[in-house]
Coordinates of C-alpha atoms in Angstrom, one line a residue:
M903 CA 164.6 160.7 63.3
S904 CA 166.7 161.6 66.3
S905 CA 165.4 158.7 68.3
L906 CA 166.9 156.2 65.8
R907 CA 170.1 154.6 66.9
P908 CA 173.0 155.2 64.4
D909 CA 173.7 152.3 62.0
R910 CA 176.9 150.4 62.5
R911 CA 178.6 149.3 59.3
R912 CA 177.5 145.8 58.2
T913 CA 176.4 144.9 61.8
R914 CA 172.6 145.4 61.6
P915 CA 170.0 144.6 59.0
A916 CA 168.4 147.4 57.0
Y917 CA 165.0 147.2 58.8
P918 CA 163.4 147.9 55.4
V919 CA 159.8 148.7 56.5
L920 CA 160.7 151.2 59.3
L921 CA 163.4 152.8 57.3
L922 CA 161.2 153.1 54.2
V923 CA 158.5 154.9 56.2
A924 CA 161.1 157.3 57.7
A925 CA 162.5 158.2 54.3
L926 CA 159.2 158.7 52.6
L927 CA 158.0 160.9 55.4
G928 CA 161.0 163.2 55.5
G929 CA 163.5 162.2 53.0
C930 CA 164.3 162.7 49.3
G931 CA 161.1 164.5 48.3
T932 CA 161.1 167.6 50.6
D933 CA 162.9 170.0 48.4
R934 CA 161.9 173.4 46.7
P935 CA 163.4 175.4 43.8
V936 CA 166.6 177.3 44.6
A937 CA 169.8 178.3 42.9
P938 CA 171.7 175.5 41.1
P939 CA 174.3 173.4 43.0
V940 CA 178.1 173.7 43.0
W941 CA 179.7 170.4 42.1
D942 CA 183.3 169.6 43.1
D943 CA 186.1 170.1 40.7
P944 CA 187.2 166.4 40.3
T945 CA 190.9 167.5 39.9
A946 CA 190.8 169.1 43.3
T947 CA 189.1 166.2 45.1
A948 CA 190.4 163.0 43.4
S949 CA 191.7 161.7 46.7
G950 CA 188.2 161.7 48.2
G951 CA 189.1 164.0 51.0
S952 CA 187.4 167.2 52.3
T953 CA 189.3 169.6 50.1
V954 CA 187.9 173.1 49.9
P955 CA 185.6 173.1 46.9
A956 CA 186.4 175.1 43.8
T957 CA 185.0 178.5 43.2
P958 CA 181.2 178.2 42.6
T959 CA 180.2 178.2 39.0
G960 CA 176.6 177.1 39.2
S961 CA 177.2 174.0 37.0
P962 CA 178.3 170.5 37.5
S963 CA 182.0 169.5 37.3
A964 CA 183.5 169.1 33.9
T965 CA 181.5 166.9 31.6
P966 CA 183.6 166.0 28.7
A967 CA 182.7 164.1 25.5
P968 CA 179.3 162.5 26.4
T969 CA 176.4 164.7 25.4
G970 CA 174.1 162.3 23.5
S971 CA 170.5 161.5 24.3
P972 CA 169.1 158.0 24.6
S973 CA 167.8 158.3 21.0
S974 CA 171.3 158.8 19.5
A975 CA 173.4 156.6 21.8
T976 CA 175.7 153.9 20.5
P977 CA 176.3 151.0 20.8
A978 CA 172.9 149.4 20.6
P979 CA 171.4 149.5 24.1
A980 CA 170.3 145.9 23.9
A981 CA 174.0 144.9 23.8
L982 CA 174.8 146.5 27.1
R983 CA 174.9 144.6 30.4
R984 CA 173.1 146.1 33.4
V985 CA 173.5 145.2 37.0
F986 CA 171.8 146.1 40.3
P987 CA 173.3 149.3 41.7
V988 CA 174.0 148.0 45.2
R989 CA 176.1 144.9 45.7
A990 CA 174.7 143.4 48.9
G991 CA 172.5 140.6 50.1
N992 CA 170.3 142.6 52.5
V993 CA 168.7 145.1 50.3
S994 CA 165.1 146.5 49.9
Y995 CA 163.3 149.2 48.0
H996 CA 159.8 150.4 47.3
P997 CA 158.2 151.0 43.9
T998 CA 157.2 154.5 44.7
H999 CA 158.9 157.6 46.1
S1000 CA 157.9 160.9 47.7
G1001 CA 157.3 163.8 45.3
Y1002 CA 158.9 162.6 42.1
P1003 CA 160.0 159.4 40.3
G1004 CA 162.9 157.7 42.0
T1005 CA 163.7 154.9 44.3
D1006 CA 165.3 154.7 47.7
I1007 CA 167.4 151.4 48.0
F1008 CA 167.9 150.5 51.6
A1009 CA 171.1 148.7 52.6
D1010 CA 173.6 148.9 55.4
C1011 CA 176.0 151.9 55.3
G1012 CA 179.2 150.9 53.7
E1013 CA 177.8 148.4 51.1
P1014 CA 179.3 148.9 47.6
V1015 CA 177.5 151.1 45.1
V1016 CA 178.4 150.1 41.6
A1017 CA 178.0 151.2 38.0
V1018 CA 174.8 149.9 36.5
T1019 CA 176.2 149.7 33.0
D1020 CA 179.2 150.7 30.9
G1021 CA 179.6 154.4 30.5
T1022 CA 181.3 157.6 31.4
I1023 CA 181.1 159.5 34.8
L1024 CA 179.3 162.8 34.3
E1025 CA 179.2 164.4 37.8
V1026 CA 180.7 163.8 41.2
S1027 CA 180.0 165.5 44.5
R1028 CA 182.5 164.6 47.3
V1029 CA 181.4 167.3 49.8
D1030 CA 178.1 167.2 51.7
R1031 CA 176.7 170.8 51.5
F1032 CA 173.1 169.9 52.7
D1033 CA 171.8 172.1 55.4
R1034 CA 168.2 171.7 56.7
K1035 CA 168.0 175.5 56.9
G1036 CA 168.4 175.7 53.2
P1037 CA 168.9 175.9 50.3
L1038 CA 166.9 172.7 49.7
G1039 CA 166.9 170.9 46.4
P1040 CA 170.3 170.9 44.7
Y1041 CA 172.2 169.7 47.8
N1042 CA 169.8 167.1 49.0
G1043 CA 171.8 164.2 47.6
G1044 CA 174.9 164.9 49.7
L1045 CA 177.8 162.8 48.2
S1046 CA 176.7 161.6 44.8
V1047 CA 177.7 160.2 41.4
S1048 CA 176.0 160.3 38.1
L1049 CA 176.9 158.0 35.1
L1050 CA 176.0 158.5 31.5
G1051 CA 175.6 155.0 30.2
D1052 CA 176.5 154.0 26.7
D1053 CA 172.8 153.6 26.2
G1054 CA 172.3 157.4 26.7
V1055 CA 170.6 157.1 30.1
R1056 CA 171.9 158.9 33.1
Y1057 CA 172.1 156.7 36.2
Y1058 CA 172.3 158.7 39.5
G1059 CA 173.1 157.6 43.0
S1060 CA 173.2 159.8 46.1
H1061 CA 173.5 159.9 49.9
L1062 CA 176.9 158.1 49.6
S1063 CA 179.2 157.8 52.6
V1064 CA 182.2 158.0 50.2
V1065 CA 182.9 158.3 46.5
S1066 CA 185.6 155.8 45.4
A1067 CA 189.1 157.1 44.5
G1068 CA 189.5 157.6 40.8
I1069 CA 185.8 158.1 40.1
D1070 CA 185.9 161.6 38.5
A1071 CA 184.1 163.3 35.6
G1072 CA 185.2 161.9 32.3
V1073 CA 186.3 158.5 33.6
R1074 CA 185.2 155.4 31.8
V1075 CA 183.7 152.6 33.9
S1076 CA 182.3 149.2 33.2
A1077 CA 179.2 147.6 34.6
G1078 CA 179.8 146.5 38.2
R1079 CA 182.7 148.9 39.0
Q1080 CA 182.5 150.3 42.5
L1081 CA 181.6 154.0 42.5
G1082 CA 181.2 154.5 46.3
E1083 CA 179.5 153.2 49.4
V1084 CA 175.9 153.4 50.7
G1085 CA 175.7 156.2 53.3
R1086 CA 173.3 158.8 54.8
T1087 CA 174.7 162.2 53.6
G1088 CA 172.4 165.0 52.4
N1089 CA 168.8 164.7 53.5
A1090 CA 168.9 161.0 54.1
N1091 CA 167.5 161.6 57.7
N1092 CA 170.2 159.4 59.3
V1093 CA 168.9 156.4 57.4
C1094 CA 171.4 154.4 55.3
H1095 CA 170.2 154.1 51.8
L1096 CA 171.0 154.9 48.1
H1097 CA 168.7 157.3 46.3
F1098 CA 168.6 156.1 42.7
G1099 CA 167.3 158.0 39.7
L1100 CA 167.0 157.5 35.9
S1101 CA 167.0 160.5 33.5
P1102 CA 168.3 161.9 30.2
K1103 CA 171.4 164.1 30.2
C1104 CA 170.3 167.7 29.6
T1105 CA 173.1 169.7 28.2
G1106 CA 173.8 173.4 28.7
H1107 CA 172.4 174.1 32.2
D1108 CA 172.3 172.5 35.6
D1109 CA 169.4 170.2 36.0
W1110 CA 169.3 168.7 39.5
W1111 CA 165.5 168.3 39.4
I1112 CA 166.0 166.1 36.3
R1113 CA 169.1 164.3 37.5
R1114 CA 167.4 162.9 40.6
G1115 CA 164.9 160.9 38.5
V1116 CA 162.1 161.3 35.9
V1117 CA 160.9 157.7 35.3
W1118 CA 160.1 155.1 37.9
P1119 CA 163.1 152.7 38.4
A1120 CA 161.5 149.8 40.3
K1121 CA 160.7 147.5 37.3
Y1122 CA 164.2 147.9 36.0
L1123 CA 165.7 147.2 39.5
D1124 CA 163.5 144.1 39.7
S1125 CA 164.9 142.9 36.5
W1126 CA 168.6 143.6 37.3
R1127 CA 168.3 142.1 40.7
G1128 CA 167.0 138.9 39.1
K1129 CA 170.0 138.9 36.6
G1130 CA 167.8 140.3 33.9
N1131 CA 168.7 143.2 31.5
R1132 CA 165.6 145.3 31.2
S1133 CA 166.4 148.6 29.5
P1134 CA 165.1 152.0 30.6
V1135 CA 166.1 153.6 27.3
A1136 CA 162.6 153.7 25.8
A1137 CA 161.0 155.2 28.9
V1138 CA 163.7 157.9 29.3
T1139 CA 163.6 158.7 25.6
A1140 CA 159.8 159.1 25.7
W1141 CA 160.0 161.4 28.7
E1142 CA 162.6 163.6 27.0
R1143 CA 160.6 163.7 23.8
E1144 CA 157.6 164.9 25.8
H1145 CA 159.2 167.3 28.3
G1146 CA 162.5 168.3 26.7
C1147 CA 164.9 169.8 29.2
P1148 CA 162.9 172.1 31.5
R1149 CA 165.1 174.8 33.0
A1150 CA 163.3 174.8 36.3
P1151 CA 161.4 172.3 38.5
G1152 CA 157.7 172.0 37.7
R1153 CA 155.3 174.1 39.7
G1154 CA 152.6 172.6 41.7
S1155 CA 154.0 169.1 41.2
N1156 CA 155.4 168.8 44.8
A1157 CA 158.6 167.8 43.0
G1158 CA 160.9 170.5 44.4

């Protein structure tokens, strides 16, 4: 990817086809099982700066009240509004992804990343700890945010260039609120895009291999982009019912 010229914020198109090929060949799906990640203490990094991270604990930053699964969430999921996670005109994505269910949404660096629906911020990472020498897996997303929607689904976005001020674990947000900006941190291979994943919230242990995505998002993205409101609740609930909350990435699945 070193031959690619760096993107300039909002000055060039996303070049969807070339960027998609680049990301699928060497991007989000090249991880392997390692120790769990260390998420930033939101109270230490609320300004969005490069504050020295808190002492490693092996678990995400504080996750207050929300612990419900899609099957027990209130209010009724059908009543919730959902929006496309990137607010930009020049956007593209592919229905498949390398290694595990997820979607890479290609847009210019700096474009706004927004909350898909009403909910509570679960986890925030404001420091890019990814190193190609390892460990691979938990740090692949670079700067990232996950949101537990009021529908019980966890919505995850990574490779951000910045996390917005005031976006911390426990903060309530509404659909469309800006969470950060499209970037190329982590293992984005110098390609501006948002990695987007849908999953249940698994309580009691770190679960980066679940957080990054367990059901294919493309059909929901298609709906939201067209101002529809298709819900991923049934698919996420079914996955959780079948798999539970596995404490390690699956073996032999090329999922990392």
